[in-house]
Amino acid sequence: MEAKYPTEVCADKQIHQCDLFKKVPFYESYSEKLGAFRLTILEFPLAIILTQECDLEQNLRERIKEVTAADGKTLHDKFLVSLLCAPMYNAEHLFSGNHLSFLEISSNIKGSEQRKYIKDNREPRYHYIEFDEGSQIVPSIIDFKHYFSVSLEYLEKNIENRICSIKPIYRENISQRFSNYLSRIGLPN
Amino acid sequence: MLDSPLLPQPAIPDYSKPQENIPQEEQKNSTGGELQEIIVDKVRRIIIRGQIDGS
């Protein structure tokens, strides 16, 4: 049986590694033509922050201090361009291959063996999570292949969209599996 | 009896049946609030068009 992932509700304003946010946007494309613009946004109903906790903490600490550099500009050595995150899909939607159906995309339907493999977290691409009873979130799957970036400023301005945060050790487990996935070596077939 | 679970099994909801989308208005009125959104929502594409000069 898989371990239930414990969560906590953070009341502070710092974004943490493995915070769960709802309605996270990814700005997919922007174009201009004859004075008109077209912007497409992917809105993920649930996403998890994968940026390292120390980076987030140091960034905020530096901004609070507001140190001025020798040239008169604001010192911001720990500046973050954006945060790394990954979508969390409803596990049953992903197993059924229809989690991207609103984008007119279908995925492979996962068979029973494949589902068990994913649920046991033996498939490097996915991370299956069942949450503790208090969080009220359905069993979900992080798809590491779908990682994207989101602006820190956006998340801080929409901090009310933070649902909860996964507790330490569990979050390090997710982070380690993500880094393992990114550093895999694809050998020729 | 060898196949019986040693520990009590968690009561996991059955999502094997296709989930139907709750209409937007119904979501707003639902007392389930955020939980309802988390269960039914899928990633969606939003398209915004406009004039660069803001007109």
CSV table of C-alpha atoms in Angstrom, one decimal, chain A:
chain,number,residue,atom,x,y,z
A,1,MET,CA,0.0,0.0,0.0
A,2,GLU,CA,1.3,3.5,-0.9
A,3,ALA,CA,2.1,5.9,1.8
A,4,LYS,CA,-0.3,8.8,2.3
A,5,TYR,CA,1.4,12.1,1.7
A,6,PRO,CA,1.0,14.5,4.6
A,7,THR,CA,0.2,18.1,3.8
A,8,GLU,CA,0.2,21.3,5.8
A,9,VAL,CA,-1.4,24.7,5.2
A,10,CYS,CA,1.2,27.4,5.1
A,11,ALA,CA,0.1,30.8,6.4
A,12,ASP,CA,3.3,32.6,5.5
A,13,LYS,CA,3.9,34.5,2.2
A,14,GLN,CA,6.9,32.5,1.1
A,15,ILE,CA,6.5,30.1,-1.7
A,16,HIS,CA,7.8,26.7,-0.7
A,17,GLN,CA,9.0,23.7,-2.6
A,18,CYS,CA,6.1,21.3,-3.1
A,19,ASP,CA,3.5,24.0,-2.5
A,20,LEU,CA,0.3,23.0,-4.4
A,21,PHE,CA,-1.3,25.8,-6.4
A,22,LYS,CA,-4.6,25.8,-8.2
A,23,LYS,CA,-5.2,27.6,-11.5
A,24,VAL,CA,-1.6,28.0,-12.5
A,25,PRO,CA,-1.1,29.7,-15.9
A,26,PHE,CA,1.5,28.9,-18.6
A,27,TYR,CA,1.8,31.5,-21.3
A,28,GLU,CA,1.9,29.3,-24.3
A,29,SER,CA,2.2,31.7,-27.2
A,30,TYR,CA,1.9,35.4,-28.1
A,31,SER,CA,1.7,36.9,-31.6
A,32,GLU,CA,1.0,40.2,-33.1
A,33,LYS,CA,-0.5,40.9,-36.6
A,34,LEU,CA,-1.8,44.2,-38.0
A,35,GLY,CA,-2.1,45.8,-34.6
A,36,ALA,CA,-3.9,42.9,-33.1
A,37,PHE,CA,-2.5,40.4,-30.6
A,38,ARG,CA,-3.3,36.9,-29.7
A,39,LEU,CA,-2.2,35.3,-26.4
A,40,THR,CA,-2.8,31.7,-25.5
A,41,ILE,CA,-2.6,30.5,-21.9
A,42,LEU,CA,-2.7,26.9,-20.6
A,43,GLU,CA,-4.4,27.0,-17.2
A,44,PHE,CA,-3.5,24.0,-15.0
A,45,PRO,CA,-6.0,23.3,-12.3
A,46,LEU,CA,-3.4,22.0,-10.0
A,47,ALA,CA,0.4,22.3,-10.1
A,48,ILE,CA,3.3,21.6,-7.7
A,49,ILE,CA,6.3,23.8,-7.2
A,50,LEU,CA,9.6,22.0,-7.8
A,51,THR,CA,12.1,24.9,-7.3
A,52,GLN,CA,14.5,24.1,-4.4
A,53,GLU,CA,13.4,25.3,-1.0
A,54,CYS,CA,16.7,27.0,-0.3
A,55,ASP,CA,16.5,29.1,-3.5
A,56,LEU,CA,13.0,30.2,-2.5
A,57,GLU,CA,14.0,31.0,1.0
A,58,GLN,CA,17.2,32.9,0.1
A,59,ASN,CA,15.4,34.9,-2.6
A,60,LEU,CA,12.8,36.1,-0.1
A,61,ARG,CA,15.3,36.8,2.6
A,62,GLU,CA,17.3,39.0,0.2
A,63,ARG,CA,14.3,41.0,-0.9
A,64,ILE,CA,13.3,41.7,2.7
A,65,LYS,CA,16.7,43.0,3.5
A,66,GLU,CA,16.6,45.5,0.6
A,67,VAL,CA,20.4,45.9,0.4
A,68,THR,CA,21.8,48.5,-1.9
A,69,ALA,CA,24.8,47.6,-4.0
A,70,ALA,CA,27.9,49.8,-4.4
A,71,ASP,CA,26.5,51.1,-7.8
A,72,GLY,CA,23.3,52.2,-6.1
A,73,LYS,CA,21.2,49.5,-7.6
A,74,THR,CA,19.3,47.0,-5.5
A,75,LEU,CA,21.4,43.9,-4.6
A,76,HIS,CA,19.6,40.9,-5.8
A,77,ASP,CA,22.1,38.1,-6.1
A,78,LYS,CA,19.4,35.4,-5.5
A,79,PHE,CA,17.1,36.7,-8.1
A,80,LEU,CA,14.8,34.1,-9.6
A,81,VAL,CA,13.6,34.5,-13.2
A,82,SER,CA,10.8,31.9,-12.7
A,83,LEU,CA,9.9,28.9,-10.6
A,84,LEU,CA,9.8,25.4,-11.9
A,85,CYS,CA,6.6,23.4,-11.5
A,86,ALA,CA,4.8,20.5,-12.9
A,87,PRO,CA,1.1,19.7,-13.4
A,88,MET,CA,-0.8,17.3,-11.1
A,89,TYR,CA,-3.4,15.4,-13.0
A,90,ASN,CA,-6.3,13.5,-11.5
A,91,ALA,CA,-5.0,9.9,-11.5
A,92,GLU,CA,-8.1,8.4,-13.1
A,93,HIS,CA,-8.1,11.0,-15.8
A,94,LEU,CA,-4.5,10.2,-16.7
A,95,PHE,CA,-5.1,6.4,-16.5
A,96,SER,CA,-8.0,6.9,-18.9
A,97,GLY,CA,-5.8,8.9,-21.2
A,98,ASN,CA,-8.3,11.9,-21.3
A,99,HIS,CA,-6.5,14.3,-18.9
A,100,LEU,CA,-5.7,16.6,-21.8
A,101,SER,CA,-9.0,16.3,-23.6
A,102,PHE,CA,-9.8,20.0,-23.3
A,103,LEU,CA,-6.7,20.6,-25.4
A,104,GLU,CA,-8.0,18.2,-28.0
A,105,ILE,CA,-5.2,15.8,-27.1
A,106,SER,CA,-5.5,12.1,-26.2
A,107,SER,CA,-3.0,10.0,-24.4
A,108,ASN,CA,-2.5,6.3,-24.1
A,109,ILE,CA,-5.0,4.5,-21.9
A,110,LYS,CA,-3.0,2.8,-19.1
A,111,GLY,CA,-3.7,-0.9,-18.6
A,112,SER,CA,-3.9,-2.5,-15.2
A,113,GLU,CA,-0.3,-3.6,-15.1
A,114,GLN,CA,0.8,-0.1,-16.1
A,115,ARG,CA,-1.4,1.5,-13.6
A,116,LYS,CA,0.1,-0.6,-10.8
A,117,TYR,CA,3.6,0.3,-12.1
A,118,ILE,CA,2.7,4.0,-11.9
A,119,LYS,CA,1.0,3.7,-8.5
A,120,ASP,CA,4.1,2.0,-7.1
A,121,ASN,CA,6.2,4.9,-8.4
A,122,ARG,CA,8.4,2.7,-10.6
A,123,GLU,CA,7.7,4.7,-13.7
A,124,PRO,CA,10.3,7.5,-13.8
A,125,ARG,CA,8.1,9.9,-15.7
A,126,TYR,CA,5.3,9.9,-13.1
A,127,HIS,CA,4.9,10.4,-9.4
A,128,TYR,CA,1.7,9.0,-7.9
A,129,ILE,CA,0.4,10.6,-4.8
A,130,GLU,CA,-2.4,9.8,-2.4
A,131,PHE,CA,-2.9,12.5,0.1
A,132,ASP,CA,-3.8,12.3,3.8
A,133,GLU,CA,-7.4,12.5,4.7
A,134,GLY,CA,-7.3,16.1,5.7
A,135,SER,CA,-6.3,17.5,2.3
A,136,GLN,CA,-9.4,16.3,0.4
A,137,ILE,CA,-7.5,16.0,-2.9
A,138,VAL,CA,-8.1,13.1,-5.1
A,139,PRO,CA,-5.2,10.7,-5.9
A,140,SER,CA,-3.1,12.6,-8.3
A,141,ILE,CA,-0.1,12.1,-10.6
A,142,ILE,CA,2.7,14.5,-11.3
A,143,ASP,CA,3.9,14.2,-14.9
A,144,PHE,CA,7.5,15.2,-14.9
A,145,LYS,CA,7.6,15.4,-18.7
A,146,HIS,CA,5.1,18.3,-18.5
A,147,TYR,CA,7.2,20.6,-16.3
A,148,PHE,CA,6.9,24.3,-17.0
A,149,SER,CA,7.8,27.6,-15.4
A,150,VAL,CA,5.7,30.2,-13.7
A,151,SER,CA,6.6,33.7,-12.5
A,152,LEU,CA,7.3,34.1,-8.8
A,153,GLU,CA,5.6,37.5,-8.8
A,154,TYR,CA,2.4,35.9,-10.2
A,155,LEU,CA,2.3,33.2,-7.5
A,156,GLU,CA,3.0,35.7,-4.7
A,157,LYS,CA,0.2,38.0,-6.0
A,158,ASN,CA,-2.1,35.0,-6.1
A,159,ILE,CA,-1.0,33.3,-2.9
A,160,GLU,CA,-4.7,32.6,-2.1
A,161,ASN,CA,-4.5,30.0,-4.8
A,162,ARG,CA,-2.1,28.0,-2.7
A,163,ILE,CA,-4.1,24.9,-1.5
A,164,CYS,CA,-1.5,23.3,0.8
A,165,SER,CA,2.1,22.1,0.9
A,166,ILE,CA,3.6,18.6,1.0
A,167,LYS,CA,5.6,18.1,4.2
A,168,PRO,CA,9.4,17.6,4.3
A,169,ILE,CA,10.9,14.2,3.4
A,170,TYR,CA,8.0,13.6,1.1
A,171,ARG,CA,8.8,16.7,-0.8
A,172,GLU,CA,12.5,15.7,-1.0
A,173,ASN,CA,11.4,12.4,-2.3
A,174,ILE,CA,9.5,14.1,-5.1
A,175,SER,CA,12.4,16.4,-5.9
A,176,GLN,CA,14.8,13.6,-6.1
A,177,ARG,CA,12.7,11.6,-8.5
A,178,PHE,CA,12.2,14.7,-10.6
A,179,SER,CA,16.0,15.4,-10.8
A,180,ASN,CA,16.5,11.7,-11.6
A,181,TYR,CA,14.0,11.9,-14.4
A,182,LEU,CA,15.7,15.1,-15.8
A,183,SER,CA,19.1,13.6,-15.7
A,184,ARG,CA,18.3,10.3,-17.4
A,185,ILE,CA,20.3,9.4,-20.4
A,186,GLY,CA,18.3,8.3,-23.4
A,187,LEU,CA,20.2,5.6,-25.3
A,188,PRO,CA,19.6,4.9,-29.0
A,189,ASN,CA,16.9,2.3,-29.6
